[in-house]
PDB file of C-alpha atoms in Angstrom:
ATOM      1  CA  MET A   1      18.621   0.555  -7.924  1.00 64.00           C
ATOM      2  CA  GLN A   2      15.213   0.514  -6.220  1.00 73.00           C
ATOM      3  CA  PHE A   3      12.705  -2.056  -7.442  1.00 81.00           C
ATOM      4  CA  ASN A   4       9.171  -1.711  -6.895  1.00 82.00           C
ATOM      5  CA  ILE A   5       7.747  -5.084  -8.424  1.00 88.00           C
ATOM      6  CA  HIS A   6       8.879  -8.593  -8.379  1.00 88.00           C
ATOM      7  CA  ILE A   7       7.928 -10.616 -11.635  1.00 90.00           C
ATOM      8  CA  PRO A   8       8.252 -14.728 -10.828  1.00 89.00           C
ATOM      9  CA  CYS A   9      10.679 -15.957 -13.661  1.00 91.00           C
ATOM     10  CA  PRO A  10       8.795 -18.299 -16.103  1.00 89.00           C
ATOM     11  CA  VAL A  11      11.716 -20.256 -16.499  1.00 89.00           C
ATOM     12  CA  CYS A  12      12.658 -21.265 -12.829  1.00 90.00           C
ATOM     13  CA  GLN A  13       9.919 -19.230 -10.712  1.00 86.00           C
ATOM     14  CA  THR A  14      12.940 -17.315  -9.083  1.00 91.00           C
ATOM     15  CA  GLN A  15      11.531 -13.537  -8.354  1.00 91.00           C
ATOM     16  CA  ILE A  16      12.857 -11.015 -10.415  1.00 93.00           C
ATOM     17  CA  PRO A  17      13.179  -7.709  -8.813  1.00 93.00           C
ATOM     18  CA  ALA A  18      12.309  -4.781 -11.492  1.00 93.00           C
ATOM     19  CA  ASP A  19      10.639  -1.440 -11.785  1.00 92.00           C
ATOM     20  CA  SER A  20       7.631  -1.115 -13.840  1.00 90.00           C
ATOM     21  CA  ASN A  21       8.559   2.528 -14.669  1.00 90.00           C
ATOM     22  CA  LEU A  22      11.695   0.992 -16.198  1.00 92.00           C
ATOM     23  CA  LEU A  23      10.147  -1.978 -18.130  1.00 93.00           C
ATOM     24  CA  LEU A  24       8.015   1.202 -19.801  1.00 92.00           C
ATOM     25  CA  THR A  25      11.412   2.601 -21.149  1.00 93.00           C
ATOM     26  CA  GLY A  26      12.175  -0.513 -22.564  1.00 92.00           C
ATOM     27  CA  MET A  27      14.883  -1.795 -20.335  1.00 94.00           C
ATOM     28  CA  GLN A  28      15.076  -5.702 -19.696  1.00 94.00           C
ATOM     29  CA  PHE A  29      15.599  -7.428 -16.015  1.00 95.00           C
ATOM     30  CA  SER A  30      17.514 -10.451 -15.797  1.00 95.00           C
ATOM     31  CA  CYS A  31      16.761 -13.677 -13.525  1.00 94.00           C
ATOM     32  CA  PRO A  32      19.793 -13.813 -10.620  1.00 93.00           C
ATOM     33  CA  THR A  33      19.202 -17.603 -11.100  1.00 93.00           C
ATOM     34  CA  CYS A  34      19.213 -18.513 -14.601  1.00 92.00           C
ATOM     35  CA  ASN A  35      19.994 -15.156 -16.355  1.00 90.00           C
ATOM     36  CA  ALA A  36      17.024 -15.011 -18.590  1.00 93.00           C
ATOM     37  CA  ALA A  37      15.676 -11.795 -19.039  1.00 95.00           C
ATOM     38  CA  ILE A  38      12.348  -9.981 -19.116  1.00 94.00           C
ATOM     39  CA  GLY A  39      10.959  -7.128 -20.523  1.00 95.00           C
ATOM     40  CA  LEU A  40       7.720  -5.365 -22.167  1.00 95.00           C
ATOM     41  CA  SER A  41       6.580  -6.305 -25.172  1.00 93.00           C
ATOM     42  CA  GLN A  42       6.062  -2.741 -27.187  1.00 92.00           C
ATOM     43  CA  LYS A  43       2.455  -3.974 -27.961  1.00 91.00           C
ATOM     44  CA  SER A  44       1.696  -3.527 -24.595  1.00 93.00           C
ATOM     45  CA  ALA A  45       3.606  -0.703 -23.662  1.00 93.00           C
ATOM     46  CA  PRO A  46       0.017   1.829 -24.372  1.00 94.00           C
ATOM     47  CA  VAL A  47      -1.931  -0.027 -21.965  1.00 93.00           C
ATOM     48  CA  VAL A  48       0.753  -0.071 -18.984  1.00 93.00           C
ATOM     49  CA  GLU A  49       1.624   3.607 -20.051  1.00 93.00           C
ATOM     50  CA  LYS A  50      -1.875   4.606 -19.280  1.00 93.00           C
ATOM     51  CA  ALA A  51      -2.314   2.447 -16.174  1.00 92.00           C
ATOM     52  CA  MET A  52       0.886   3.572 -14.819  1.00 91.00           C
ATOM     53  CA  LYS A  53      -0.476   7.155 -15.426  1.00 92.00           C
ATOM     54  CA  ASP A  54      -3.883   6.063 -13.547  1.00 90.00           C
ATOM     55  CA  PHE A  55      -1.703   5.367 -10.765  1.00 87.00           C
ATOM     56  CA  GLU A  56       0.443   8.087 -10.179  1.00 86.00           C
ATOM     57  CA  GLU A  57      -2.977  10.609 -10.018  1.00 87.00           C
ATOM     58  CA  LEU A  58      -4.308   7.675  -7.740  1.00 83.00           C
ATOM     59  CA  ARG A  59      -1.109   8.458  -5.702  1.00 79.00           C
ATOM     60  CA  LYS A  60      -1.273  12.442  -5.983  1.00 80.00           C
ATOM     61  CA  GLU A  61      -4.978  12.187  -4.803  1.00 76.00           C
ATOM     62  CA  VAL A  62      -3.994  10.244  -1.901  1.00 70.00           C
ATOM     63  CA  GLY A  63      -1.195  12.262  -1.019  1.00 67.00           C
ATOM     64  CA  ASN A  64      -3.346  15.163  -1.108  1.00 66.00           C
ATOM     65  CA  LEU A  65      -6.016  13.107   1.182  1.00 59.00           C
ATOM     66  CA  LYS A  66      -2.963  12.705   3.763  1.00 54.00           C
ATOM     67  CA  ASP A  67      -2.158  16.277   4.054  1.00 55.00           C
ATOM     68  CA  ASN A  68      -5.665  17.436   4.382  1.00 52.00           C
ATOM     69  CA  THR A  69      -6.987  14.510   7.035  1.00 47.00           C
ATOM     70  CA  VAL A  70      -3.858  14.088   9.696  1.00 43.00           C
ATOM     71  CA  GLU A  71      -2.605  17.590  10.977  1.00 40.00           C
TER      72      GLU A  71
ATOM     73  CA  MET B   1     -13.174  10.872  -3.487  1.00 46.00           C
ATOM     74  CA  ASN B   2     -15.814  13.261  -2.039  1.00 53.00           C
ATOM     75  CA  PRO B   3     -14.072  16.448  -0.425  1.00 52.00           C
ATOM     76  CA  LYS B   4     -16.737  17.096   1.916  1.00 56.00           C
ATOM     77  CA  ASN B   5     -16.089  13.979   3.711  1.00 57.00           C
ATOM     78  CA  ILE B   6     -12.693  14.959   4.762  1.00 57.00           C
ATOM     79  CA  ARG B   7     -12.635  16.749   7.931  1.00 57.00           C
ATOM     80  CA  PRO B   8      -9.524  18.149   9.078  1.00 58.00           C
ATOM     81  CA  PHE B   9      -8.941  17.724  12.636  1.00 53.00           C
ATOM     82  CA  LYS B  10      -8.355  20.768  14.655  1.00 58.00           C
ATOM     83  CA  PRO B  11      -7.869  20.361  18.631  1.00 54.00           C
ATOM     84  CA  THR B  12     -10.043  22.270  20.969  1.00 56.00           C
ATOM     85  CA  PHE B  13      -8.488  24.108  23.474  1.00 57.00           C
ATOM     86  CA  SER B  14     -11.250  25.183  25.774  1.00 62.00           C
ATOM     87  CA  LYS B  15     -13.564  22.299  26.549  1.00 66.00           C
ATOM     88  CA  SER B  16     -12.781  19.204  28.357  1.00 71.00           C
ATOM     89  CA  HIS B  17     -13.062  15.630  26.672  1.00 72.00           C
ATOM     90  CA  ARG B  18     -12.526  12.356  27.841  1.00 76.00           C
ATOM     91  CA  ILE B  19      -8.799  11.231  27.343  1.00 76.00           C
ATOM     92  CA  GLU B  20      -9.729   8.513  25.550  1.00 78.00           C
ATOM     93  CA  LYS B  21     -11.562  10.420  22.659  1.00 78.00           C
ATOM     94  CA  ILE B  22      -8.776  13.101  22.655  1.00 76.00           C
ATOM     95  CA  ILE B  23      -6.550  10.482  21.841  1.00 77.00           C
ATOM     96  CA  SER B  24      -8.364   8.354  19.244  1.00 81.00           C
ATOM     97  CA  ALA B  25      -9.603  11.349  17.199  1.00 80.00           C
ATOM     98  CA  PRO B  26      -6.516  11.924  15.356  1.00 77.00           C
ATOM     99  CA  LEU B  27      -5.925   8.076  14.639  1.00 80.00           C
ATOM    100  CA  GLU B  28      -9.907   7.761  13.750  1.00 84.00           C
ATOM    101  CA  ALA B  29      -8.899  10.115  11.013  1.00 79.00           C
ATOM    102  CA  ALA B  30      -5.799   8.417  10.112  1.00 77.00           C
ATOM    103  CA  ALA B  31      -8.204   5.408   9.948  1.00 79.00           C
ATOM    104  CA  HIS B  32     -10.603   7.041   7.926  1.00 81.00           C
ATOM    105  CA  ALA B  33      -7.951   8.296   5.209  1.00 76.00           C
ATOM    106  CA  ASN B  34      -6.556   4.781   5.120  1.00 77.00           C
ATOM    107  CA  ALA B  35     -10.487   3.554   4.357  1.00 80.00           C
ATOM    108  CA  MET B  36     -10.578   6.365   1.809  1.00 80.00           C
ATOM    109  CA  MET B  37      -7.378   5.272   0.012  1.00 77.00           C
ATOM    110  CA  GLN B  38      -8.212   1.638   0.229  1.00 78.00           C
ATOM    111  CA  ARG B  39     -11.675   2.263  -1.794  1.00 83.00           C
ATOM    112  CA  GLU B  40      -9.828   4.574  -4.234  1.00 83.00           C
ATOM    113  CA  GLN B  41      -7.590   1.701  -4.605  1.00 81.00           C
ATOM    114  CA  THR B  42     -10.008  -0.821  -5.356  1.00 84.00           C
ATOM    115  CA  THR B  43     -11.743   0.902  -7.875  1.00 88.00           C
ATOM    116  CA  TYR B  44      -8.159   1.810  -9.921  1.00 88.00           C
ATOM    117  CA  MET B  45      -7.832  -2.086  -9.780  1.00 87.00           C
ATOM    118  CA  MET B  46     -11.093  -3.155 -10.843  1.00 89.00           C
ATOM    119  CA  GLU B  47     -11.043  -0.298 -13.735  1.00 90.00           C
ATOM    120  CA  THR B  48      -7.240  -0.706 -14.747  1.00 90.00           C
ATOM    121  CA  GLY B  49      -6.438  -4.359 -14.074  1.00 90.00           C
ATOM    122  CA  PHE B  50      -9.860  -6.195 -15.018  1.00 91.00           C
ATOM    123  CA  ASN B  51     -12.932  -6.191 -17.904  1.00 91.00           C
ATOM    124  CA  GLU B  52     -16.185  -6.795 -16.901  1.00 88.00           C
ATOM    125  CA  ASN B  53     -18.208  -9.070 -19.412  1.00 87.00           C
ATOM    126  CA  ASN B  54     -21.592  -9.815 -17.971  1.00 87.00           C
ATOM    127  CA  GLY B  55     -20.719  -9.696 -14.582  1.00 85.00           C
ATOM    128  CA  ARG B  56     -18.092 -11.423 -14.972  1.00 88.00           C
ATOM    129  CA  TYR B  57     -14.101  -9.893 -14.239  1.00 87.00           C
ATOM    130  CA  GLU B  58     -11.601 -10.931 -16.564  1.00 89.00           C
ATOM    131  CA  PRO B  59      -8.172  -9.816 -15.875  1.00 89.00           C
ATOM    132  CA  ILE B  60      -6.358  -7.443 -18.837  1.00 92.00           C
ATOM    133  CA  MET B  61      -3.277  -9.433 -19.662  1.00 92.00           C
ATOM    134  CA  ILE B  62      -0.292  -7.677 -21.053  1.00 93.00           C
ATOM    135  CA  GLU B  63       2.491  -9.286 -23.230  1.00 92.00           C
ATOM    136  CA  MET B  64       5.937  -9.685 -22.243  1.00 93.00           C
ATOM    137  CA  LEU B  65       9.516 -11.000 -23.525  1.00 92.00           C
ATOM    138  CA  LEU B  66      11.591 -13.257 -22.402  1.00 92.00           C
ATOM    139  CA  VAL B  67      15.416 -13.233 -23.849  1.00 91.00           C
ATOM    140  CA  GLN B  68      17.353 -15.998 -23.320  1.00 89.00           C
ATOM    141  CA  GLN B  69      20.610 -17.762 -24.630  1.00 86.00           C
ATOM    142  CA  VAL B  70      20.970 -21.280 -25.588  1.00 84.00           C
ATOM    143  CA  LEU B  71      23.405 -23.361 -27.246  1.00 83.00           C
ATOM    144  CA  ASP B  72      22.379 -24.628 -30.589  1.00 81.00           C
ATOM    145  CA  GLN B  73      22.977 -28.175 -31.121  1.00 79.00           C
ATOM    146  CA  ASP B  74      22.023 -27.660 -35.231  1.00 79.00           C
ATOM    147  CA  ASP B  75      24.147 -24.691 -35.401  1.00 78.00           C
ATOM    148  CA  THR B  76      28.204 -25.551 -34.785  1.00 79.00           C
ATOM    149  CA  ASP B  77      31.285 -23.981 -35.443  1.00 79.00           C
ATOM    150  CA  ASP B  78      34.088 -25.422 -37.107  1.00 81.00           C
ATOM    151  CA  SER B  79      35.349 -27.341 -34.188  1.00 82.00           C
ATOM    152  CA  GLY B  80      31.750 -29.036 -33.786  1.00 80.00           C
ATOM    153  CA  ALA B  81      31.003 -27.109 -30.528  1.00 83.00           C
ATOM    154  CA  PRO B  82      27.291 -25.712 -30.476  1.00 83.00           C
ATOM    155  CA  GLN B  83      26.675 -22.007 -31.030  1.00 85.00           C
ATOM    156  CA  MET B  84      25.143 -19.662 -28.697  1.00 85.00           C
ATOM    157  CA  LYS B  85      21.903 -18.839 -29.740  1.00 86.00           C
ATOM    158  CA  THR B  86      19.292 -15.881 -28.515  1.00 88.00           C
ATOM    159  CA  ILE B  87      15.687 -16.739 -28.443  1.00 88.00           C
ATOM    160  CA  LYS B  88      13.133 -14.121 -27.811  1.00 90.00           C
ATOM    161  CA  THR B  89       9.443 -15.498 -26.559  1.00 90.00           C
ATOM    162  CA  THR B  90       6.547 -13.870 -25.260  1.00 91.00           C
ATOM    163  CA  PHE B  91       4.118 -14.813 -22.291  1.00 90.00           C
ATOM    164  CA  ASN B  92       1.245 -13.094 -20.957  1.00 90.00           C
ATOM    165  CA  LEU B  93       1.270 -11.832 -17.151  1.00 89.00           C
ATOM    166  CA  PRO B  94      -2.008  -9.662 -15.596  1.00 90.00           C
ATOM    167  CA  ILE B  95      -1.637  -5.994 -15.686  1.00 92.00           C
ATOM    168  CA  LEU B  96      -1.769  -5.552 -11.924  1.00 88.00           C
ATOM    169  CA  THR B  97       1.224  -8.093 -11.227  1.00 87.00           C
ATOM    170  CA  ILE B  98       3.446  -5.371 -12.813  1.00 88.00           C
ATOM    171  CA  ILE B  99       1.789  -2.166 -11.222  1.00 86.00           C
ATOM    172  CA  PRO B 100       3.253  -1.648  -7.386  1.00 80.00           C
ATOM    173  CA  ILE B 101      -0.143  -1.424  -5.775  1.00 75.00           C
ATOM    174  CA  ASN B 102       1.021  -1.982  -2.078  1.00 65.00           C
ATOM    175  CA  SER B 103       2.353   1.220  -1.765  1.00 58.00           C
ATOM    176  CA  LEU B 104      -1.007   3.194  -1.130  1.00 64.00           C
ATOM    177  CA  ALA B 105      -1.763   3.263   2.409  1.00 67.00           C
ATOM    178  CA  VAL B 106      -0.741   5.402   5.651  1.00 68.00           C
ATOM    179  CA  ASP B 107       2.418   4.849   6.093  1.00 70.00           C
ATOM    180  CA  GLN B 108       2.932   6.271   9.569  1.00 71.00           C
ATOM    181  CA  VAL B 109       0.987   8.404  11.685  1.00 73.00           C
ATOM    182  CA  ASN B 110       2.830  10.333  14.510  1.00 73.00           C
ATOM    183  CA  VAL B 111       0.460  12.079  16.932  1.00 73.00           C
ATOM    184  CA  GLN B 112       2.038  14.401  19.420  1.00 74.00           C
ATOM    185  CA  PHE B 113       0.668  16.814  22.156  1.00 73.00           C
ATOM    186  CA  GLU B 114       0.573  17.734  25.327  1.00 75.00           C
ATOM    187  CA  MET B 115      -2.838  17.683  27.318  1.00 73.00           C
ATOM    188  CA  GLU B 116      -3.751  18.684  30.663  1.00 75.00           C
ATOM    189  CA  ILE B 117      -5.721  16.428  33.030  1.00 74.00           C
ATOM    190  CA  GLN B 118      -8.746  18.573  34.643  1.00 73.00           C
ATOM    191  CA  GLN B 119     -10.876  15.661  36.150  1.00 72.00           C
ATOM    192  CA  GLU B 120     -10.102  12.327  37.841  1.00 73.00           C
ATOM    193  CA  ILE B 121     -13.593  10.252  37.972  1.00 74.00           C
ATOM    194  CA  VAL B 122     -13.040   6.856  40.283  1.00 73.00           C
ATOM    195  CA  TYR B 123     -15.824   4.324  39.408  1.00 71.00           C
ATOM    196  CA  ASN B 124     -16.158   1.917  42.955  1.00 70.00           C
ATOM    197  CA  ASN B 125     -17.235  -1.431  41.697  1.00 66.00           C
ATOM    198  CA  THR B 126     -17.347  -3.707  44.298  1.00 65.00           C
ATOM    199  CA  ARG B 127     -20.011  -6.223  42.930  1.00 67.00           C
ATOM    200  CA  PRO B 128     -18.079  -9.366  42.108  1.00 65.00           C
ATOM    201  CA  THR B 129     -18.439 -10.897  38.539  1.00 67.00           C
ATOM    202  CA  SER B 130     -19.977 -13.964  37.631  1.00 68.00           C
ATOM    203  CA  SER B 131     -16.790 -15.719  38.139  1.00 67.00           C
ATOM    204  CA  GLY B 132     -16.750 -14.630  41.434  1.00 66.00           C
ATOM    205  CA  ILE B 133     -13.654 -12.206  41.550  1.00 66.00           C
ATOM    206  CA  PRO B 134     -14.442  -8.552  42.634  1.00 63.00           C
ATOM    207  CA  GLN B 135     -14.078  -5.687  39.766  1.00 65.00           C
ATOM    208  CA  THR B 136     -11.591  -3.357  40.315  1.00 66.00           C
ATOM    209  CA  ASP B 137     -11.845   0.190  40.496  1.00 67.00           C
ATOM    210  CA  LYS B 138     -12.623   2.030  37.162  1.00 71.00           C
ATOM    211  CA  THR B 139     -10.726   5.430  36.709  1.00 69.00           C
ATOM    212  CA  GLN B 140     -11.804   7.900  33.967  1.00 71.00           C
ATOM    213  CA  LEU B 141      -9.527  11.113  33.141  1.00 72.00           C
ATOM    214  CA  LYS B 142     -11.012  13.958  31.622  1.00 72.00           C
ATOM    215  CA  GLY B 143      -8.968  16.468  29.974  1.00 71.00           C
ATOM    216  CA  LYS B 144      -8.214  19.089  27.155  1.00 71.00           C
ATOM    217  CA  ILE B 145      -5.376  19.665  24.829  1.00 69.00           C
ATOM    218  CA  SER B 146      -2.764  22.294  26.169  1.00 68.00           C
ATOM    219  CA  TYR B 147      -0.862  24.485  24.150  1.00 61.00           C
ATOM    220  CA  ASP B 148       2.923  23.370  23.335  1.00 57.00           C
ATOM    221  CA  SER B 149       4.949  23.611  26.506  1.00 54.00           C
ATOM    222  CA  LYS B 150       7.836  25.874  24.016  1.00 55.00           C
ATOM    223  CA  GLU B 151       5.452  28.154  23.374  1.00 53.00           C
ATOM    224  CA  TYR B 152       4.432  28.757  27.354  1.00 52.00           C
ATOM    225  CA  VAL B 153       4.098  32.213  28.173  1.00 51.00           C
ATOM    226  CA  PRO B 154       3.287  33.591  31.652  1.00 51.00           C
ATOM    227  CA  ASN B 155       0.788  35.877  32.822  1.00 48.00           C
ATOM    228  CA  THR B 156      -1.323  35.323  29.602  1.00 46.00           C
ATOM    229  CA  SER B 157      -4.366  33.506  28.953  1.00 46.00           C
ATOM    230  CA  ARG B 158      -2.147  30.871  27.402  1.00 44.00           C
ATOM    231  CA  ARG B 159      -0.997  30.188  31.012  1.00 45.00           C
ATOM    232  CA  ARG B 160      -1.296  26.593  31.896  1.00 46.00           C
ATOM    233  CA  GLN B 161      -4.338  26.120  34.294  1.00 48.00           C
ATOM    234  CA  ASN B 162      -2.142  23.354  36.687  1.00 48.00           C
ATOM    235  CA  SER B 163       0.731  21.246  36.602  1.00 49.00           C
ATOM    236  CA  SER B 164      -1.047  17.909  35.845  1.00 60.00           C
ATOM    237  CA  SER B 165      -0.014  17.547  32.123  1.00 63.00           C
ATOM    238  CA  LEU B 166       0.795  14.658  29.730  1.00 65.00           C
ATOM    239  CA  LYS B 167       2.612  14.409  26.780  1.00 66.00           C
ATOM    240  CA  VAL B 168       1.283  11.413  24.437  1.00 64.00           C
ATOM    241  CA  GLU B 169       2.784  10.651  21.707  1.00 67.00           C
ATOM    242  CA  VAL B 170       1.086   8.056  19.464  1.00 62.00           C
ATOM    243  CA  ASN B 171       2.411   5.994  16.613  1.00 63.00           C
ATOM    244  CA  ALA B 172       0.455   3.788  14.266  1.00 59.00           C
ATOM    245  CA  ALA B 173       1.540   1.603  10.987  1.00 59.00           C
ATOM    246  CA  PRO B 174      -0.788   0.247   8.687  1.00 55.00           C
ATOM    247  CA  LEU B 175      -1.698  -3.320   8.171  1.00 59.00           C
ATOM    248  CA  PRO B 176       0.329  -5.085   5.279  1.00 67.00           C
ATOM    249  CA  LEU B 177      -1.774  -5.629   1.706  1.00 68.00           C
ATOM    250  CA  PRO B 178      -5.180  -7.122   2.242  1.00 71.00           C
ATOM    251  CA  VAL B 179      -5.075 -11.070   2.281  1.00 76.00           C
ATOM    252  CA  GLY B 180      -7.947 -11.216  -0.844  1.00 79.00           C
ATOM    253  CA  VAL B 181      -5.543  -9.056  -2.830  1.00 76.00           C
ATOM    254  CA  ASN B 182      -2.357 -10.912  -2.178  1.00 77.00           C
ATOM    255  CA  ILE B 183      -4.425 -14.481  -2.612  1.00 81.00           C
ATOM    256  CA  ILE B 184      -5.232 -13.309  -6.397  1.00 79.00           C
ATOM    257  CA  LEU B 185      -2.019 -11.951  -6.822  1.00 76.00           C
ATOM    258  CA  ASP B 186      -0.210 -15.289  -5.617  1.00 78.00           C
ATOM    259  CA  LEU B 187      -2.496 -17.500  -7.714  1.00 79.00           C
ATOM    260  CA  TYR B 188      -1.730 -15.397 -10.564  1.00 75.00           C
ATOM    261  CA  GLN B 189       2.048 -15.874  -9.879  1.00 71.00           C
ATOM    262  CA  LYS B 190       1.749 -19.404  -9.457  1.00 73.00           C
ATOM    263  CA  ALA B 191       0.131 -20.013 -12.681  1.00 70.00           C
ATOM    264  CA  ILE B 192       2.966 -18.601 -14.826  1.00 65.00           C
ATOM    265  CA  ARG B 193       4.355 -21.160 -16.653  1.00 60.00           C
ATOM    266  CA  PRO B 194       5.685 -21.537 -20.049  1.00 56.00           C
ATOM    267  CA  VAL B 195       3.619 -23.564 -22.452  1.00 53.00           C
ATOM    268  CA  GLU B 196       5.459 -24.908 -26.137  1.00 51.00           C
ATOM    269  CA  LEU B 197       3.004 -23.747 -28.605  1.00 50.00           C
ATOM    270  CA  ASN B 198       5.493 -25.596 -31.665  1.00 54.00           C
ATOM    271  CA  ASN B 199       8.804 -26.649 -32.454  1.00 50.00           C
ATOM    272  CA  ASN B 200      10.375 -23.386 -33.788  1.00 51.00           C
ATOM    273  CA  ASN B 201      11.712 -22.498 -30.285  1.00 47.00           C
ATOM    274  CA  ASN B 202       8.513 -20.136 -29.851  1.00 46.00           C
ATOM    275  CA  THR B 203       6.665 -20.563 -26.506  1.00 45.00           C
ATOM    276  CA  GLN B 204       3.747 -18.676 -24.901  1.00 45.00           C
ATOM    277  CA  GLN B 205       3.139 -18.734 -21.425  1.00 44.00           C
ATOM    278  CA  GLN B 206      -0.599 -18.879 -20.370  1.00 42.00           C
ATOM    279  CA  ASN B 207      -2.416 -18.092 -17.073  1.00 43.00           C
TER     280      ASN B 207
END
């Protein structure tokens, strides 16, 4: 599994590898040190979903920019 | 993003240029693209990650769940052993910490072309410098981009003018995430700590 972010564990401060898209699906990620699990609250899911959607659009724009600029 | 600012790099085959100019042109284009990406990324970060309040930017926070298994001393089985209990708590994080923003950049630039050296200019410099050490002669090369040797077709206008050719391969890679952004993310991460609010095992994290 490919992790694209690291979130510090609130209990022991160990970096927990996670994936922002999988967090949106409700998946939880365990701390490798203390086994505490973190996940995204349903309350914040719409905000994160919109942010990720905007981010994907930005990535597409950047992809077009790369293709058009350097040939 | 203004499409008028996008200028595709098209090699000129007929005109002779300074060799530095030929090599730097595609790299300048890549740097220009990278700068545009950084601007877009900054705009995205400011709009997505912060709320402006009278000229003051406050981070947009999201709520996260923390699930832990703990031994509950109050809840024991028949033998008196404490039972495992699942505790769900919440903590807040800035939204920027869960978006992989460092993935937006020109990851690699590979420029490959062949060029013909058409002119060599040597500047003789005999005047000593202020340190007394005489300067060395400077050589400037002028050339033009040649057609790919794989496309070589004899007896046509594409035929190479002479054999003084160079094969140029340039690799460039971006710098990591800007220091300022790293500092902001680092401060956010260091500020994460659980704060107990009441006695019923409900904690909340503040930043």
